[in-house]
Coordinates of C-alpha atoms in Angstrom, one line a residue:
X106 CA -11.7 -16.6 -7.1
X107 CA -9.3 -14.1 -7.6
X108 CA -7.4 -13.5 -11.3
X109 CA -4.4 -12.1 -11.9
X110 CA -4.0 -9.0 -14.4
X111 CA -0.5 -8.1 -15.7
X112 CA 0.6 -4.6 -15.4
X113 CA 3.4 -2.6 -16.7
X114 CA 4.4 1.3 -15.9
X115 CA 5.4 3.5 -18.8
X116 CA 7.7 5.9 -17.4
X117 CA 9.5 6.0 -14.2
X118 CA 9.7 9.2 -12.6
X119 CA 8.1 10.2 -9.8
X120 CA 4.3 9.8 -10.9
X121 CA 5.4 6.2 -12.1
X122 CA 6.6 4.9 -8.5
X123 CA 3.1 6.0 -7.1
X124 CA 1.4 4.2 -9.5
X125 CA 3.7 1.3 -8.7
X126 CA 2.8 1.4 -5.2
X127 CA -0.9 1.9 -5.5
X128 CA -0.5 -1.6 -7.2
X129 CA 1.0 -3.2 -4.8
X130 CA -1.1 -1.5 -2.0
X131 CA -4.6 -1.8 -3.4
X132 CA -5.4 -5.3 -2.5
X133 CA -4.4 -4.6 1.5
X134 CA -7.0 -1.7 1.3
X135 CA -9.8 -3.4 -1.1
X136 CA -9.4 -7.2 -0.4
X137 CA -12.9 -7.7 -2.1
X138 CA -11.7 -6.5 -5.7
X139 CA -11.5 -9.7 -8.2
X140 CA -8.6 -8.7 -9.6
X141 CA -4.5 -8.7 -8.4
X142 CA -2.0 -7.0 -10.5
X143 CA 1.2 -8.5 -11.1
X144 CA 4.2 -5.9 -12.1
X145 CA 5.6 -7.6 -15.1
X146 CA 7.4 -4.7 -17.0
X147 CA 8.9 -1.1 -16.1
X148 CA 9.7 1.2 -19.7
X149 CA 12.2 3.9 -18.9
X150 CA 14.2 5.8 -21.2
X151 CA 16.6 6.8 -18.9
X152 CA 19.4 4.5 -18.3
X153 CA 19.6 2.1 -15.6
X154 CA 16.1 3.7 -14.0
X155 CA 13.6 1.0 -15.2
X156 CA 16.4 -1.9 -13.4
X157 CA 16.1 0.3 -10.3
X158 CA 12.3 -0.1 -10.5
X159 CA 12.3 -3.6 -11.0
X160 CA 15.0 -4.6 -7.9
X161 CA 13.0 -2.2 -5.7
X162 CA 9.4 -2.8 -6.6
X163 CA 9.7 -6.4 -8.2
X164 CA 9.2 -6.1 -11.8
X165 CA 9.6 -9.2 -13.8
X166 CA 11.6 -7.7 -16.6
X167 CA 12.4 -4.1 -17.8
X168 CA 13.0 -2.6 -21.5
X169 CA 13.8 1.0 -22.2
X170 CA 11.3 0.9 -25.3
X171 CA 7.8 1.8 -24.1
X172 CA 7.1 -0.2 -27.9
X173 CA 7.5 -3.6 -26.4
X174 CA 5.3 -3.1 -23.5
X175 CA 2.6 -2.7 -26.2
X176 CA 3.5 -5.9 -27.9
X177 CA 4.0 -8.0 -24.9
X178 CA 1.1 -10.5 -24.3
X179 CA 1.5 -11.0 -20.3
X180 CA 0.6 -7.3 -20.0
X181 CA -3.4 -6.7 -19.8
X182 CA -2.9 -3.2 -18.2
X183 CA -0.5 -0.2 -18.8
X184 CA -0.2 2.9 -16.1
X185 CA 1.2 5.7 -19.2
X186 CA 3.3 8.3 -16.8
X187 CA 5.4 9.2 -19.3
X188 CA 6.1 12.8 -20.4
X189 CA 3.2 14.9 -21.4
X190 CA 3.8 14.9 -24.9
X191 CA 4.1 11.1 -25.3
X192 CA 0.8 10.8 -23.7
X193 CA -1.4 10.4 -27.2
X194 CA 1.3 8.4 -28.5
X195 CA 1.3 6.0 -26.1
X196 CA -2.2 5.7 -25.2
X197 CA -3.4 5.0 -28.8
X198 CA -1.0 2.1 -29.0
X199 CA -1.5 1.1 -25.9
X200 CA -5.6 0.6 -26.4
X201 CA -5.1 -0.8 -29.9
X202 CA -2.8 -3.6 -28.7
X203 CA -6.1 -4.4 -26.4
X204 CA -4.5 -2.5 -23.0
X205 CA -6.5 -1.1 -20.5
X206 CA -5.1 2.1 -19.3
X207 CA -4.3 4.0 -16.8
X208 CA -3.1 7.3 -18.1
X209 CA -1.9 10.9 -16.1
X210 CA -3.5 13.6 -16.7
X211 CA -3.9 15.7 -18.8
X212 CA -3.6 13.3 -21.7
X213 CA -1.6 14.8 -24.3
X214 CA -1.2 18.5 -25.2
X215 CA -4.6 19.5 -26.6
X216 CA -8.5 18.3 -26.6
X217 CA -7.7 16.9 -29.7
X218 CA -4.7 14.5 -28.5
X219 CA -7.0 13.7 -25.4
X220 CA -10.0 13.0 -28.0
X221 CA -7.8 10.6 -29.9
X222 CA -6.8 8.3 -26.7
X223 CA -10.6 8.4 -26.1
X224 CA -11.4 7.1 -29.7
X225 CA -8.9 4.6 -29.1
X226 CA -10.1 3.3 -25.9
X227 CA -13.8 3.3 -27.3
X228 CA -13.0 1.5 -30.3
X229 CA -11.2 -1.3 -28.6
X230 CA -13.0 -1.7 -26.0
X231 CA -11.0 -1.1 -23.1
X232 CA -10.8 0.8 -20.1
X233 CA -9.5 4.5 -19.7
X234 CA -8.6 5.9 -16.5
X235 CA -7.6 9.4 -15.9
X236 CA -5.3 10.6 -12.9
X237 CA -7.3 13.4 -11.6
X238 CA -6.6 12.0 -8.0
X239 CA -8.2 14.6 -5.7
X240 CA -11.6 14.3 -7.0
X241 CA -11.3 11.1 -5.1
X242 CA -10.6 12.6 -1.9
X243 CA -13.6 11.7 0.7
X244 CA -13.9 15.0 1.5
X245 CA -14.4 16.3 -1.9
X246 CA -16.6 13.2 -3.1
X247 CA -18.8 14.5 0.1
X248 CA -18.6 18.6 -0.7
X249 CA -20.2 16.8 -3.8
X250 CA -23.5 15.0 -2.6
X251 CA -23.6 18.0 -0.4
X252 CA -23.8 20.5 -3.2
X253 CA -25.8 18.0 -5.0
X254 CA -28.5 17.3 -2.6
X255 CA -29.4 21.2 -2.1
X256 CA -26.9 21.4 1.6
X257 CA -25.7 24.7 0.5
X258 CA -29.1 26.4 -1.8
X259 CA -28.5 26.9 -5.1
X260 CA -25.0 28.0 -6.0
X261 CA -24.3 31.6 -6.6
X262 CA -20.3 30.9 -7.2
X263 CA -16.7 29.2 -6.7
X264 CA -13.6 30.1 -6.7
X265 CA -11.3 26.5 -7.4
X266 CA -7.1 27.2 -6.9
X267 CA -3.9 25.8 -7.6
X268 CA -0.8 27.3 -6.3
X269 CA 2.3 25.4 -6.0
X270 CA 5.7 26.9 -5.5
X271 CA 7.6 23.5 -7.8
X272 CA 9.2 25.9 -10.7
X273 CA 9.6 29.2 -8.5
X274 CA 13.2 28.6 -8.3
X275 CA 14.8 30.8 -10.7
X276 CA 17.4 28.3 -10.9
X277 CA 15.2 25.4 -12.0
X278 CA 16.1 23.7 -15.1
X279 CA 14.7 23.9 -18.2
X280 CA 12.9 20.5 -18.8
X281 CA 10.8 19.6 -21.4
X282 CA 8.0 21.1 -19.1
X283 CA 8.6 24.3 -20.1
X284 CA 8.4 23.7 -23.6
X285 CA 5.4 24.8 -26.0
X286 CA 6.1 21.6 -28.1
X287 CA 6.8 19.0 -25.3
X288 CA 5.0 20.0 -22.0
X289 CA 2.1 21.9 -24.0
X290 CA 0.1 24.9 -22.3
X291 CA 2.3 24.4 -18.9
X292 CA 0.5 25.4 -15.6
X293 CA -2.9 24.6 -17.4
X294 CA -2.1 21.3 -18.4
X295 CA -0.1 20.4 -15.1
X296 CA -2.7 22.4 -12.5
X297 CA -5.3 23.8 -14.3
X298 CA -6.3 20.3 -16.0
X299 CA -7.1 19.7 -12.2
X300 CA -9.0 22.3 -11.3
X301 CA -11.5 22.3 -14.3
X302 CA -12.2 18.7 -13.5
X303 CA -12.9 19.7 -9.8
X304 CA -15.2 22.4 -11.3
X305 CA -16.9 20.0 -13.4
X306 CA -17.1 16.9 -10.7
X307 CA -18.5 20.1 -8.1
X308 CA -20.6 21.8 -10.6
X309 CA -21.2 20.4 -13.9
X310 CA -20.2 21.6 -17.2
X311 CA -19.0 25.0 -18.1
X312 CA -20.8 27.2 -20.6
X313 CA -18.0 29.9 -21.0
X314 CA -14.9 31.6 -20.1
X315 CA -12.8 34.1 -20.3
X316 CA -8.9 33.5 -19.0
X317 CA -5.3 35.7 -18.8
X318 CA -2.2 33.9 -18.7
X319 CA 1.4 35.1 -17.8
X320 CA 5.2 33.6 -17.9
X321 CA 6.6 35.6 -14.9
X322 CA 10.4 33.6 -15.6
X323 CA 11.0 33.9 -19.1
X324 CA 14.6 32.3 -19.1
X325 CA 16.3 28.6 -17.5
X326 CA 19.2 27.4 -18.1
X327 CA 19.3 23.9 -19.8
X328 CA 20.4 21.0 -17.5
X329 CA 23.5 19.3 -18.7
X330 CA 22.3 15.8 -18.2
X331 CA 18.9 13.5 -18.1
X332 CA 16.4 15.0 -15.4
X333 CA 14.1 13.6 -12.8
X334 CA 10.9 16.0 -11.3
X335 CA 11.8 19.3 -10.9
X336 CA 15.6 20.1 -11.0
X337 CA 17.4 22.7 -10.9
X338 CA 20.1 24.0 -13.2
X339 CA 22.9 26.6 -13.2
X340 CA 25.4 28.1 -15.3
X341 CA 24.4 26.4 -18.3
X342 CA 23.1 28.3 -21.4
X343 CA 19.7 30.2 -20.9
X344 CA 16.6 29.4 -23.1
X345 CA 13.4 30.7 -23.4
X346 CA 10.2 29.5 -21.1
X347 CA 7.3 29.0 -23.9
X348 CA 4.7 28.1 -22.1
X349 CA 2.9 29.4 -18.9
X350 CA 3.4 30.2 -15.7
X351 CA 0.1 31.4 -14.4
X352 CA -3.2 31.2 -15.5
X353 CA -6.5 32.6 -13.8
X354 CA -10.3 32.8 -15.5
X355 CA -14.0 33.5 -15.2
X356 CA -16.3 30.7 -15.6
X357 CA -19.8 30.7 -16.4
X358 CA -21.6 27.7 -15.5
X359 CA -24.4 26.0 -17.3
X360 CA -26.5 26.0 -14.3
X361 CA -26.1 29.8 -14.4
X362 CA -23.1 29.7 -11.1
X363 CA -20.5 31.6 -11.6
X364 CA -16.7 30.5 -10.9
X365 CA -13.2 31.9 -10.8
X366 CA -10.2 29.2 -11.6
X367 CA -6.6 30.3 -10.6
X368 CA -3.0 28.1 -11.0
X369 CA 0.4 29.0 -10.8
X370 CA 3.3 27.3 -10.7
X371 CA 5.7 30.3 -9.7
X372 CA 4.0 31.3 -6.5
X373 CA 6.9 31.3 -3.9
X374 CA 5.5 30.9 -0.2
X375 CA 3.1 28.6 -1.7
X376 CA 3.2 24.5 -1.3
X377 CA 0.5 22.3 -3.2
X378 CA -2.0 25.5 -2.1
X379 CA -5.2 23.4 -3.6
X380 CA -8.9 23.8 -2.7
X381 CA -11.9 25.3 -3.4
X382 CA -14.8 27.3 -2.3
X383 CA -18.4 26.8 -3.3
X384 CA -21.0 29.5 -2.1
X385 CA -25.1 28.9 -2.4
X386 CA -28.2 30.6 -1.2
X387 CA -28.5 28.9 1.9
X388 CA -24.3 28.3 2.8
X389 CA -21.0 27.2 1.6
X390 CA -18.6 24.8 1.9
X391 CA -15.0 25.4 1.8
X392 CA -11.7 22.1 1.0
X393 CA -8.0 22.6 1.3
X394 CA -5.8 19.9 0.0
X395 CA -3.6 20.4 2.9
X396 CA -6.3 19.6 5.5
X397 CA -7.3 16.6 3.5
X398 CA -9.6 15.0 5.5
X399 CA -11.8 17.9 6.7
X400 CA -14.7 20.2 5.1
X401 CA -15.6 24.2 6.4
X402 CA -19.6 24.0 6.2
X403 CA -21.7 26.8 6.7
X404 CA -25.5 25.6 6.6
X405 CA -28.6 26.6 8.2
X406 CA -30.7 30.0 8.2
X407 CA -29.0 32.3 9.4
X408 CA -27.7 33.7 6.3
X409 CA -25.5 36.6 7.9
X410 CA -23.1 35.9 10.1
X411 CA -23.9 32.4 9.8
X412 CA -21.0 30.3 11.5
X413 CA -19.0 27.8 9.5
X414 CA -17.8 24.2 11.1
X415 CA -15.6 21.9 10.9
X416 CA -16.5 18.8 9.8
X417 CA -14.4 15.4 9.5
X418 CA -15.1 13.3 7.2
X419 CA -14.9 9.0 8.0
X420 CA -15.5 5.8 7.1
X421 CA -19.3 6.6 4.9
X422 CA -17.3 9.3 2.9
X423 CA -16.0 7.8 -0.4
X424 CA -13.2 5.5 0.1
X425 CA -12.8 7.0 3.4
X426 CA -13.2 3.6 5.4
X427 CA -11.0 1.3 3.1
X428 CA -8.4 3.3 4.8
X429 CA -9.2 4.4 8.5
X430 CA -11.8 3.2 11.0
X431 CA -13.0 6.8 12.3
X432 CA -13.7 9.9 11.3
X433 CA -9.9 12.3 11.9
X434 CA -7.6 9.9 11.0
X435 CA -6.2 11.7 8.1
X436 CA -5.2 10.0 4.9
X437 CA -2.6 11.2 2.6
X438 CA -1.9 12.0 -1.3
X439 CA -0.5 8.4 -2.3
X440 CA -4.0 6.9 -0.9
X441 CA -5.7 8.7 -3.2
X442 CA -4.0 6.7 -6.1
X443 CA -4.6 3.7 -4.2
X444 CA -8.4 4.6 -4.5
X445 CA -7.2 5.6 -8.5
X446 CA -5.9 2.2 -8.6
X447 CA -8.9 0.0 -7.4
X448 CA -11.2 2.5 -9.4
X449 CA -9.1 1.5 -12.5
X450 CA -8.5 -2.6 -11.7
X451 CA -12.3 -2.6 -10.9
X452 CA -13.6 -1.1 -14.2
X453 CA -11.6 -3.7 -15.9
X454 CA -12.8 -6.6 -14.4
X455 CA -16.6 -5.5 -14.3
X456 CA -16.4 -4.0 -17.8
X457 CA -18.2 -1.0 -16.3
X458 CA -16.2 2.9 -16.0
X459 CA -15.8 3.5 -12.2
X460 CA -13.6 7.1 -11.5
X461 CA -12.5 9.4 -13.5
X462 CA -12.4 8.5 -17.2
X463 CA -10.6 9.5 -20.8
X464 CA -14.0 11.3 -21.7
X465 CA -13.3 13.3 -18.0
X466 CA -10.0 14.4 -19.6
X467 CA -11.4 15.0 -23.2
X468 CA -13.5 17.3 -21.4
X469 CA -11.0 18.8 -19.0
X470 CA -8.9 19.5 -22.2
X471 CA -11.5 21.1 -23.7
X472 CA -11.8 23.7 -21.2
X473 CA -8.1 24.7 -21.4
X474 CA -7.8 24.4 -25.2
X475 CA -10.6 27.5 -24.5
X476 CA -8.6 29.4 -22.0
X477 CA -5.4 29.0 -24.4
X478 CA -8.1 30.6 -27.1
X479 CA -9.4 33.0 -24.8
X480 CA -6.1 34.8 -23.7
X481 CA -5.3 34.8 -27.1
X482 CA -7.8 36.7 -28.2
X483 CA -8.4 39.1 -25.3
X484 CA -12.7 37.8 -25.0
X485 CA -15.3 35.4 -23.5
X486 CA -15.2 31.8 -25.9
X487 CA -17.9 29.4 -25.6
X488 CA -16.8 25.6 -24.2
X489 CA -17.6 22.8 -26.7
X490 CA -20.7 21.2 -25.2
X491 CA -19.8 18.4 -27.4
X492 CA -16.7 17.3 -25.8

């Protein structure tokens, strides 16, 4: 027998309509899962957005307070993809009103916002999902069994990146992104929150760091009216950019590895430039973001000039085979969330965490609450182990 869960979205720009879509999609690509959501509210701010929602994507009803999504009973589940800085907000209300949710990453503006949703969800009892989608990736999830199983040696070090070209545009606007108080520790909540989860997922837990941060466009001009993603603005007045642009750091491994971590969200000729590198003793292996579905292994004995393959990854990778039915048939970002999605529905109705969780984030937070630290003061600071 199959039940029905309520859903509602909080927040209805661009991360809200995948969401939206991995609902509807989930059950076409996991027809096992006990649960089917049912869209019954969209909260949007802006006016007339959450009525779009709900004529395209079927919503039963719509409200522009996020408030009443929280006190409605038909909801059992809330995807939170509002702005950054209602992310704490929202997510303690959400869990105390007995919500499961679904929240985007990186869950508020500091460890201690992030701690607070995960205190919530703990004390009510709910589920907490986190949208650190490309952990899910098949390829990644199989770079990850390989490191784990001793494929590669023991690992020496890593270099994790995340370059995107979104606010290189010297005319893009000056949202609430780019603001110390609203969009937090900018590139390192929006990219870097990313790549210390992948680090962590790959690796384990970090022991130390030591991290340099730079705003490269120090001024935008405000937009005159309510924006959507990343838009651009010109002619109105300038303000100042108060949060950053770039971020790179050392890592230091509890295992003894060693890693680099670079984002930037400035870097022009690059487009959603995400991947990694993890070297060992006996090889490496090697992911791009924009080759999705495939892995660069080097393995074997050769150790110098030691040839690196191609590998596709199929249907006994991760998710892989909810999806396609051989190995280089490629998959795509919004199946990821899909994969997000029945991670999230299925933790609700077993009761049991499955993905990425609010702890993952408390932890991910952590790590860039010590970069912010560690660029402050110019030195190496210690990650809580605690976290």
């Amino acid at each position: 027998m199959v039940d029905a869960l309520g859903v509602a979205v909080v927040g209805f720009g661009w991360m809200g309509r995948v969401h939206t879509q991995a609902y509807a999609r989930v059950a076409h690509h996991f027809p096992g899962l006990p649960l089917r959501p049912e869209l019954v509210t969209v909260a949007e701010e802006v006016p007339g957005r959450a009525e779009e929602a709900a004529a395209q994507f079927g919503f039963a009803s719509t409200t522009r307070d996020w408030r009443d999504v929280a006190a409605d009973p038909r909801v059992g589940a809330v995807s939170i993809t509002a702005p950054n800085f209602l992310h704490r907000e929202i997510g303690v209300a959400m869990a105390e009103a007995g919500k499961h949710i679904w929240i985007e990453k990186p869950v508020g503006l500091t460890a201690q916002d992030a701690r607070a949703v995960a205190d919530a969800v703990a004390k009510a009892g709910v589920q907490g999902a986190v949208g650190f989608n490309y952990r899910n990736a098949p390829a990644v999830e199989a770079a990850r069994e390989l490191i784990a199983s001793g494929g590669i040696g023991k690992v020496t070090h890593a270099r994790v990146r995340l370059f995107s070209d979104y606010a290189a545009h010297p005319e893009g606007a000056l949202t609430w992104r780019y603001e110390r108080e609203r969009g937090g520790s900018g590139v390192l909540g929006d990219l870097a929150s990313h790549g210390a989860d992948l680090a962590r997922f790959l690796l384990g837990d970090i022991a130390s760091l030591t991290a340099d941060t730079a705003v490269f466009l120090p001024e935008r001009a405000r937009p005159a009216g309510a924006t959507a993603g990343h838009s651009r603005a010109s002619g109105g007045e300038l303000g100042a950019v108060e949060n950053e642009d770039y971020v790179s750091c050392l890592l230091r491994f509890t295992s003894g590895a060693r890693g680099v971590l670079e984002a930037c969200r400035v870097s022009v000729g690059e487009q959603n430039n995400y991947g990694f590198e993890v070297h060992g003793t006996e090889g490496a292996v090697f992911w791009d973001f924009r080759r999705m579905n495939e892995l660069g292994v080097s393995r074997g004995t050769g150790y110098q000039d030691q040839p690196v393959s191609t590998v596709y990854v199929g249907p006994g990778d991760g998710e892989f085979g909810a999806f396609q039915p051989g190995a280089a048939n490629a998959m795509g970002y919004d199946d990821l969330k899909v994969i997000e999605a029945y991670r999230f529905l299925r933790s609700v109705a077993e009761g049991v965490p499955y993905g990425a969780t609010v702890a993952d984030a408390v932890r991910s937070a952590t790590v860039l609450d010590a970069m912010v630290r560690s660029a402050e003061d110019r030195a190496w600071v210690t990650v809580d182990a605690s976290a």
